Amino acid sequence: NIDLTIVGPEIPLSMGIVDLFEKNNLNIFGPNKKASKIESSKIFAKNLMKKYKIPTADFNVFNDSKNAIKYLKTSKFTIVIKADGLAGGKGVLIVNNFKEAEIAVENIMNKKIFGQSGEKIIIEEFLNGKEFSVFVFTDGNKILHMLSACDYKKAFDNDEGPNTGGMGSFAPAPQFNKSNEEYIVKKIIDPTLKGLNEKQHTFKGVLYCGLIETHKGIFVIEYNCRLGDPETQVVLPTLDYDLLTLIQSCINSKPIINIPKQKIIAVGVVLVSDGYPGKYETGKKINIDENFNKIDNSYLYHAGTKFENEQLITSGGRVLTAVGVGENINEARKIAYQITNTVKYKNKFMRTDIALNYEEKK
């Protein structure tokens, strides 16, 4: 007697969990197998953008390493190499010279570090600018609501180190102002939904648009077919509306009038295990001191944690996300880092610059 299932991860969506539930007349929130291809195949997504003139980086597709390396010999660097399929957020490599590019192609296509996901690759131009994300709640035809956020992918301060699943985020994104919103809807979201519909791939759920604002304008970097992590932890506290009502309106194609815009600001800081995103430690005892309960406007989201012998311990790379909510960025940021001080475990690591220099991001 489950009334509603909300799908979080991308793999069940790509395998058709929504199709299975709908076949059995069960309410589920997320795109079906065909529509979720917009995330599970980067080539599908890029071809859709090309056909419907959605702004994105110039690209080429390769299904063998020999031709890919031949193309790279005459390419200008920096350049981006992407595995076609799902790779747990690790399938995008930014390479600065031919040697790095050759190694990347060899690893993806011949050594198959991403398995079947790397049988085909995309090589595309590198775009320089400020990244942000827009989350579109849709019934497949209409936009019911939009939320925005910025996240931090690099492991270390000053955006250094390897890519991760996300070390922190804040919402809303300053780039998502009124003029940019109109452009994004007209040039990106509307044609994306139209393109999927024309392929009979109607997208019902949350369409995550990973965008970048450059000196040439706003471009699509990628699509996801779900709410992101750690962005969800900051966008939902800024949603001034009942989430369940919004989701049911998407499922049942019921219009919603006047959902308020994001006004308050949320900042999220991810606490990780030592070594993440590489080989990391687990099984460390976690203690959250009583001061946490004294901090107003605070949330602590669990991720890589579990109870063992009545003790909370670490069980993954990303352990917890501390989220502070405030009227301005500095207030929210201060609360988030106050929360991190109440959490203790051996070799705790986090970035110290999440949402710092907010003005520079405008």
Short mmCIF file of C-alpha atoms in Angstrom, two decimals:
data_model
loop_
_atom_site.label_atom_id
_atom_site.label_comp_id
_atom_site.label_asym_id
_atom_site.label_seq_id
_atom_site.Cartn_x
_atom_site.Cartn_y
_atom_site.Cartn_z
CA ASN A 1 0.00 0.00 0.00
CA ILE A 2 2.71 2.48 -0.96
CA ASP A 3 1.05 5.60 -2.38
CA LEU A 4 4.08 7.15 -4.06
CA THR A 5 7.65 6.15 -4.90
CA ILE A 6 10.28 8.82 -5.64
CA VAL A 7 13.35 7.53 -7.49
CA GLY A 8 16.70 8.96 -6.38
CA PRO A 9 19.48 7.11 -8.27
CA GLU A 10 19.98 7.10 -12.04
CA ILE A 11 20.59 3.36 -12.53
CA PRO A 12 17.05 2.15 -11.62
CA LEU A 13 15.63 4.86 -13.93
CA SER A 14 17.85 3.73 -16.81
CA MET A 15 16.77 0.12 -16.20
CA GLY A 16 13.07 1.00 -16.43
CA ILE A 17 11.78 1.04 -12.85
CA VAL A 18 9.19 3.67 -13.82
CA ASP A 19 7.90 1.54 -16.72
CA LEU A 20 7.53 -1.44 -14.37
CA PHE A 21 5.63 0.55 -11.73
CA GLU A 22 3.34 2.20 -14.30
CA LYS A 23 2.59 -1.20 -15.84
CA ASN A 24 1.38 -2.26 -12.38
CA ASN A 25 -0.62 0.97 -11.82
CA LEU A 26 1.66 2.21 -9.06
CA ASN A 27 2.39 5.92 -8.57
CA ILE A 28 6.06 6.73 -9.19
CA PHE A 29 7.91 10.00 -9.76
CA GLY A 30 10.61 9.92 -12.42
CA PRO A 31 11.10 9.55 -16.18
CA ASN A 32 10.60 6.22 -17.94
CA LYS A 33 13.42 4.21 -19.51
CA LYS A 34 13.24 6.00 -22.87
CA ALA A 35 13.17 9.50 -21.37
CA SER A 36 15.96 8.75 -18.87
CA LYS A 37 18.25 8.09 -21.84
CA ILE A 38 18.91 11.84 -21.70
CA GLU A 39 21.23 11.00 -18.78
CA SER A 40 22.18 7.38 -19.48
CA SER A 41 23.54 8.21 -22.98
CA LYS A 42 25.52 11.42 -23.41
CA ILE A 43 25.52 10.82 -27.18
CA PHE A 44 21.71 10.71 -27.21
CA ALA A 45 21.63 13.97 -25.23
CA LYS A 46 24.17 15.75 -27.46
CA ASN A 47 22.38 14.66 -30.65
CA LEU A 48 19.09 15.92 -29.20
CA MET A 49 20.71 19.30 -28.46
CA LYS A 50 22.20 19.47 -31.93
CA LYS A 51 18.89 18.68 -33.64
CA TYR A 52 16.90 21.22 -31.63
CA LYS A 53 19.61 23.91 -31.66
CA ILE A 54 20.05 23.87 -27.89
CA PRO A 55 23.32 25.67 -26.99
CA THR A 56 26.06 23.20 -26.07
CA ALA A 57 29.78 22.67 -26.69
CA ASP A 58 30.86 21.51 -30.17
CA PHE A 59 31.46 17.76 -30.14
CA ASN A 60 32.43 14.64 -32.06
CA VAL A 61 31.45 11.02 -31.39
CA PHE A 62 33.87 8.07 -31.65
CA ASN A 63 33.31 4.32 -31.36
CA ASP A 64 36.94 3.24 -31.68
CA SER A 65 40.11 4.49 -30.01
CA LYS A 66 42.16 4.68 -33.21
CA ASN A 67 39.98 7.36 -34.80
CA ALA A 68 39.63 9.20 -31.50
CA ILE A 69 43.41 9.45 -31.06
CA LYS A 70 43.83 10.48 -34.69
CA TYR A 71 41.34 13.31 -34.13
CA LEU A 72 43.07 14.39 -30.90
CA LYS A 73 46.41 14.82 -32.71
CA THR A 74 44.98 17.86 -34.49
CA SER A 75 42.85 19.15 -31.59
CA LYS A 76 43.30 22.32 -29.57
CA PHE A 77 43.59 21.81 -25.83
CA THR A 78 42.11 22.02 -23.17
CA ILE A 79 39.47 19.48 -24.29
CA VAL A 80 36.81 17.28 -22.67
CA ILE A 81 36.44 13.50 -23.10
CA LYS A 82 33.19 11.85 -21.98
CA ALA A 83 32.17 8.21 -21.73
CA ASP A 84 28.78 7.76 -23.37
CA GLY A 85 27.09 5.79 -20.59
CA LEU A 86 26.64 6.04 -16.84
CA ALA A 87 29.88 6.08 -14.86
CA GLY A 88 28.89 7.17 -11.36
CA GLY A 89 29.72 10.81 -12.06
CA LYS A 90 33.32 9.95 -12.99
CA GLY A 91 32.95 9.58 -16.77
CA VAL A 92 33.96 13.13 -17.72
CA LEU A 93 37.67 13.88 -18.06
CA ILE A 94 39.17 17.31 -18.73
CA VAL A 95 42.55 16.90 -20.43
CA ASN A 96 45.17 19.61 -20.99
CA ASN A 97 47.41 18.04 -23.65
CA PHE A 98 47.62 15.20 -26.16
CA LYS A 99 49.42 12.83 -23.76
CA GLU A 100 46.67 13.15 -21.14
CA ALA A 101 44.02 12.74 -23.84
CA GLU A 102 45.65 9.61 -25.26
CA ILE A 103 45.79 8.03 -21.79
CA ALA A 104 42.14 8.93 -21.17
CA VAL A 105 40.99 7.34 -24.44
CA GLU A 106 43.10 4.24 -23.76
CA ASN A 107 41.64 3.89 -20.25
CA ILE A 108 38.03 4.40 -21.30
CA MET A 109 37.88 2.53 -24.61
CA ASN A 110 40.55 -0.17 -24.36
CA LYS A 111 41.08 -0.78 -20.63
CA LYS A 112 37.32 -0.26 -20.14
CA ILE A 113 37.58 1.44 -16.74
CA PHE A 114 33.87 2.31 -17.09
CA GLY A 115 32.89 -1.02 -18.66
CA GLN A 116 30.31 -0.87 -21.46
CA SER A 117 29.66 2.80 -20.68
CA GLY A 118 32.94 3.62 -22.44
CA GLU A 119 32.37 1.71 -25.69
CA LYS A 120 31.62 5.06 -27.33
CA ILE A 121 32.99 8.45 -26.33
CA ILE A 122 32.37 12.13 -26.97
CA ILE A 123 35.23 14.56 -27.47
CA GLU A 124 34.03 18.14 -27.04
CA GLU A 125 35.33 21.67 -26.65
CA PHE A 126 36.12 22.92 -23.15
CA LEU A 127 33.86 25.74 -21.97
CA ASN A 128 35.18 28.21 -19.40
CA GLY A 129 32.73 29.94 -17.06
CA LYS A 130 30.58 29.64 -13.95
CA GLU A 131 28.58 26.43 -13.63
CA PHE A 132 25.12 26.17 -12.09
CA SER A 133 22.18 23.80 -12.13
CA VAL A 134 18.47 24.26 -12.82
CA PHE A 135 15.96 21.66 -11.62
CA VAL A 136 12.76 21.52 -13.67
CA PHE A 137 9.68 19.86 -12.20
CA THR A 138 7.67 18.82 -15.25
CA ASP A 139 4.79 16.62 -16.40
CA GLY A 140 6.59 16.20 -19.72
CA ASN A 141 4.82 19.07 -21.45
CA LYS A 142 4.72 21.97 -19.02
CA ILE A 143 7.16 23.42 -16.50
CA LEU A 144 5.47 23.29 -13.10
CA HIS A 145 8.34 24.76 -11.10
CA MET A 146 12.08 25.46 -11.26
CA LEU A 147 14.78 25.56 -8.58
CA SER A 148 18.49 26.38 -8.95
CA ALA A 149 21.79 25.73 -7.19
CA CYS A 150 25.58 25.85 -7.54
CA ASP A 151 27.72 22.90 -6.51
CA TYR A 152 31.41 22.26 -5.94
CA LYS A 153 32.78 19.20 -7.74
CA LYS A 154 36.51 19.46 -6.96
CA ALA A 155 37.84 17.74 -3.85
CA PHE A 156 39.91 20.60 -2.46
CA ASP A 157 39.66 24.33 -1.78
CA ASN A 158 40.04 26.77 -4.69
CA ASP A 159 38.53 24.14 -7.01
CA GLU A 160 41.67 22.02 -7.00
CA GLY A 161 42.11 18.24 -6.98
CA PRO A 162 40.09 15.44 -8.58
CA ASN A 163 36.39 15.55 -9.40
CA THR A 164 33.98 14.16 -6.82
CA GLY A 165 30.25 13.56 -6.61
CA GLY A 166 30.03 16.96 -4.90
CA MET A 167 31.72 18.59 -1.90
CA GLY A 168 29.12 21.24 -1.22
CA SER A 169 26.49 23.48 -2.75
CA PHE A 170 24.32 26.52 -2.23
CA ALA A 171 20.92 27.66 -3.48
CA PRO A 172 19.60 29.57 -5.28
CA ALA A 173 22.19 30.13 -8.04
CA PRO A 174 22.90 33.84 -8.63
CA GLN A 175 23.07 33.17 -12.39
CA PHE A 176 19.40 32.18 -12.38
CA ASN A 177 18.13 35.77 -12.57
CA LYS A 178 15.03 36.94 -14.46
CA SER A 179 16.66 37.58 -17.86
CA ASN A 180 18.67 34.35 -17.75
CA GLU A 181 15.58 32.41 -16.65
CA GLU A 182 13.64 33.58 -19.71
CA TYR A 183 16.53 32.58 -22.00
CA ILE A 184 16.96 29.17 -20.31
CA VAL A 185 13.25 28.36 -20.64
CA LYS A 186 13.01 29.49 -24.27
CA LYS A 187 16.31 28.16 -25.63
CA ILE A 188 16.99 25.13 -23.41
CA ILE A 189 14.09 23.69 -21.41
CA ASP A 190 11.20 24.12 -23.87
CA PRO A 191 13.11 22.65 -26.85
CA THR A 192 14.44 19.80 -24.68
CA LEU A 193 10.93 18.75 -23.62
CA LYS A 194 9.68 19.22 -27.20
CA GLY A 195 12.51 17.07 -28.56
CA LEU A 196 11.83 14.28 -26.09
CA ASN A 197 8.09 14.40 -26.84
CA GLU A 198 8.68 14.18 -30.58
CA LYS A 199 10.69 11.01 -29.96
CA GLN A 200 7.81 9.66 -27.81
CA HIS A 201 10.15 9.95 -24.82
CA THR A 202 7.84 12.09 -22.64
CA PHE A 203 9.83 13.18 -19.57
CA LYS A 204 7.86 13.20 -16.31
CA GLY A 205 9.94 14.03 -13.24
CA VAL A 206 12.80 16.38 -12.43
CA LEU A 207 14.96 17.38 -15.38
CA TYR A 208 18.33 18.52 -14.05
CA CYS A 209 20.05 20.91 -16.45
CA GLY A 210 23.77 21.31 -15.76
CA LEU A 211 24.58 24.72 -17.25
CA ILE A 212 27.56 27.04 -17.63
CA GLU A 213 27.53 30.80 -18.11
CA THR A 214 30.41 31.90 -20.35
CA HIS A 215 31.28 35.20 -22.06
CA LYS A 216 29.47 33.78 -25.13
CA GLY A 217 26.28 32.95 -23.22
CA ILE A 218 24.71 30.01 -21.39
CA PHE A 219 25.35 26.44 -22.58
CA VAL A 220 24.20 22.97 -21.50
CA ILE A 221 26.98 20.78 -20.10
CA GLU A 222 24.79 17.79 -19.25
CA TYR A 223 21.35 16.60 -18.30
CA ASN A 224 20.43 14.41 -15.36
CA CYS A 225 17.03 12.84 -14.88
CA ARG A 226 16.75 13.28 -11.11
CA LEU A 227 17.56 15.62 -8.24
CA GLY A 228 21.30 15.79 -7.57
CA ASP A 229 23.42 15.17 -4.49
CA PRO A 230 24.38 17.46 -2.69
CA GLU A 231 22.10 19.95 -4.49
CA THR A 232 18.87 18.36 -3.22
CA GLN A 233 19.95 19.07 0.34
CA VAL A 234 20.04 22.82 -0.37
CA VAL A 235 17.24 23.27 -2.91
CA LEU A 236 14.50 21.57 -0.88
CA PRO A 237 14.88 23.86 2.18
CA THR A 238 14.44 26.83 -0.19
CA LEU A 239 11.22 25.41 -1.71
CA ASP A 240 8.40 27.53 -0.28
CA TYR A 241 5.71 25.02 -1.24
CA ASP A 242 4.57 21.53 -0.32
CA LEU A 243 6.86 19.06 -2.10
CA LEU A 244 4.29 16.26 -2.19
CA THR A 245 1.68 18.50 -3.86
CA LEU A 246 4.26 19.57 -6.45
CA ILE A 247 5.24 15.98 -7.24
CA GLN A 248 1.63 14.80 -7.49
CA SER A 249 0.89 17.70 -9.84
CA CYS A 250 3.73 16.51 -12.12
CA ILE A 251 2.45 12.92 -12.07
CA ASN A 252 -1.18 13.91 -12.72
CA SER A 253 -0.47 16.88 -15.05
CA LYS A 254 -2.31 19.32 -12.79
CA PRO A 255 -1.36 23.00 -13.16
CA ILE A 256 0.00 24.93 -10.18
CA ILE A 257 -0.38 28.68 -9.81
CA ASN A 258 2.05 31.05 -8.13
CA ILE A 259 4.64 28.92 -6.37
CA PRO A 260 6.90 31.50 -4.65
CA LYS A 261 10.46 31.95 -5.95
CA GLN A 262 13.43 30.86 -3.85
CA LYS A 263 13.97 33.66 -1.31
CA ILE A 264 15.94 32.22 1.58
CA ILE A 265 19.44 30.89 0.98
CA ALA A 266 20.79 27.46 1.91
CA VAL A 267 24.45 26.40 2.06
CA GLY A 268 25.52 22.76 2.27
CA VAL A 269 28.96 21.46 3.27
CA VAL A 270 29.75 17.78 2.67
CA LEU A 271 31.80 15.92 5.27
CA VAL A 272 33.80 13.11 3.69
CA SER A 273 36.01 10.18 4.65
CA ASP A 274 39.77 10.55 4.46
CA GLY A 275 41.00 9.60 0.99
CA TYR A 276 37.76 10.40 -0.86
CA PRO A 277 37.24 10.39 -3.87
CA GLY A 278 39.96 7.74 -4.06
CA LYS A 279 40.27 4.81 -1.68
CA TYR A 280 38.75 5.94 1.60
CA GLU A 281 38.45 4.75 5.18
CA THR A 282 35.19 3.49 6.71
CA GLY A 283 34.07 2.22 10.11
CA LYS A 284 35.04 5.39 12.01
CA LYS A 285 32.88 6.24 15.04
CA ILE A 286 30.76 9.36 14.54
CA ASN A 287 29.83 11.56 17.48
CA ILE A 288 27.44 14.50 17.11
CA ASP A 289 27.58 16.68 20.21
CA GLU A 290 24.53 18.22 21.89
CA ASN A 291 25.35 21.71 20.58
CA PHE A 292 23.88 20.66 17.23
CA ASN A 293 20.39 20.80 18.74
CA LYS A 294 21.00 24.42 19.78
CA ILE A 295 21.67 25.62 16.22
CA ASP A 296 18.57 27.08 14.56
CA ASN A 297 17.83 26.72 10.83
CA SER A 298 20.09 23.71 10.56
CA TYR A 299 19.89 20.32 8.87
CA LEU A 300 22.24 17.35 8.98
CA TYR A 301 21.66 14.86 6.16
CA HIS A 302 23.07 11.34 6.43
CA ALA A 303 24.72 9.60 3.47
CA GLY A 304 27.61 7.19 4.11
CA THR A 305 26.60 6.32 7.67
CA LYS A 306 25.23 3.26 9.45
CA PHE A 307 24.46 1.99 12.94
CA GLU A 308 26.62 -0.83 14.22
CA ASN A 309 26.37 -2.05 17.82
CA GLU A 310 24.31 1.05 18.68
CA GLN A 311 27.12 3.30 17.41
CA LEU A 312 26.89 5.57 14.36
CA ILE A 313 29.86 4.90 12.05
CA THR A 314 31.09 5.99 8.62
CA SER A 315 30.23 3.64 5.75
CA GLY A 316 30.95 5.64 2.59
CA GLY A 317 32.98 8.37 0.94
CA ARG A 318 30.52 11.19 1.47
CA VAL A 319 29.37 10.84 5.06
CA LEU A 320 27.10 13.76 6.03
CA THR A 321 25.92 17.08 4.61
CA ALA A 322 25.61 20.04 6.98
CA VAL A 323 23.08 22.60 5.72
CA GLY A 324 22.47 26.08 7.10
CA VAL A 325 19.55 28.25 6.03
CA GLY A 326 19.51 32.04 6.28
CA GLU A 327 18.29 35.34 4.90
CA ASN A 328 21.67 35.88 3.21
CA ILE A 329 24.62 33.80 2.04
CA ASN A 330 26.91 34.70 4.95
CA GLU A 331 24.33 33.77 7.57
CA ALA A 332 23.58 30.42 5.88
CA ARG A 333 27.28 29.68 5.43
CA LYS A 334 28.06 30.47 9.07
CA ILE A 335 25.35 28.07 10.27
CA ALA A 336 26.53 25.28 7.93
CA TYR A 337 30.10 25.46 9.25
CA GLN A 338 28.83 25.70 12.85
CA ILE A 339 27.11 22.35 12.27
CA THR A 340 30.33 20.78 10.94
CA ASN A 341 32.03 21.68 14.23
CA THR A 342 29.52 19.54 16.15
CA VAL A 343 30.38 16.41 14.13
CA LYS A 344 33.41 14.39 15.18
CA TYR A 345 35.00 11.36 13.50
CA LYS A 346 38.60 10.36 12.81
CA ASN A 347 40.19 12.09 9.79
CA LYS A 348 37.05 14.08 8.97
CA PHE A 349 37.59 16.15 5.83
CA MET A 350 35.69 18.95 4.10
CA ARG A 351 36.23 21.97 1.91
CA THR A 352 36.45 25.27 3.80
CA ASP A 353 35.43 27.56 0.93
CA ILE A 354 31.87 26.49 0.11
CA ALA A 355 29.82 29.61 -0.80
CA LEU A 356 32.81 31.84 -0.05
CA ASN A 357 33.24 34.95 -2.23
CA TYR A 358 29.61 34.70 -3.27
CA GLU A 359 29.77 38.11 -4.96
CA GLU A 360 32.37 36.78 -7.40
CA LYS A 361 29.89 34.17 -8.58
CA LYS A 362 27.36 36.77 -9.72
#
